[in-house]
């Protein structure tokens, strides 16, 4: 699935870049998503999430280039890519997490060729599959709308995002604090009369 996700990313980058040089403008995100439909062996929401990440990456670089002309738009070819999962592409229970996967019968080139034919309405063959992993989270994942499967330190990790209610901080005294982010000392924070240093030596030695 990571290799298939990398294929989605590489195709988007290649076609968006070619479109820019040909038309002198970027192809829009809805157009990117429309071309990608029913062409990869991934859930449609996963493919859509990869297109969303590309569009967000491109917008970030566009903003950076106002001050840094050396910032490059996405161009590097990837062989593996993290698997983004929207809520529709996974089923979560208290014991398991089911990741949905779809296999389509057409490649992208075949599908585009068929779509060019007049009055084409052939049904795209699809086969539904799923991968079940244990749910080891300590939080309630009913409200989980986004997750990613990443390869880290020799293992796959299911990284998820959930909404955490804001704490009421009105009872605490508020002060202005200055902070510095570093490598050896991950965070150093100081107010007028107090200071906090979070050491990152152990983490740095591991990495």
mmCIF file of C-alpha atoms in Angstrom, residues 6 11 20 31-32 57 77 98 100 141 157 160 162 172 175 184-186 193 201:
data_model
loop_
_atom_site.group_PDB
_atom_site.id
_atom_site.type_symbol
_atom_site.label_atom_id
_atom_site.label_comp_id
_atom_site.label_asym_id
_atom_site.label_seq_id
_atom_site.Cartn_x
_atom_site.Cartn_y
_atom_site.Cartn_z
ATOM 1 C CA UNK A 6 3.977 6.553 -3.716
ATOM 2 C CA UNK A 11 1.809 10.713 -10.822
ATOM 3 C CA UNK A 20 2.253 24.089 -15.241
ATOM 4 C CA UNK A 31 -9.058 18.427 -11.262
ATOM 5 C CA UNK A 32 -6.262 16.375 -9.699
ATOM 6 C CA UNK A 57 2.483 21.275 0.207
ATOM 7 C CA UNK A 77 10.345 10.776 -6.820
ATOM 8 C CA UNK A 98 -10.164 -2.043 9.791
ATOM 9 C CA UNK A 100 -10.333 -0.392 3.687
ATOM 10 C CA UNK A 141 -11.250 6.837 18.529
ATOM 11 C CA UNK A 157 2.815 2.951 13.324
ATOM 12 C CA UNK A 160 -4.174 9.297 14.529
ATOM 13 C CA UNK A 162 -8.473 13.277 17.675
ATOM 14 C CA UNK A 172 -4.302 30.102 36.303
ATOM 15 C CA UNK A 175 2.512 35.508 32.255
ATOM 16 C CA UNK A 184 20.229 19.304 22.834
ATOM 17 C CA UNK A 185 17.674 21.177 24.937
ATOM 18 C CA UNK A 186 14.418 20.626 23.092
ATOM 19 C CA UNK A 193 10.813 34.515 37.898
ATOM 20 C CA UNK A 201 20.007 14.452 25.130
#
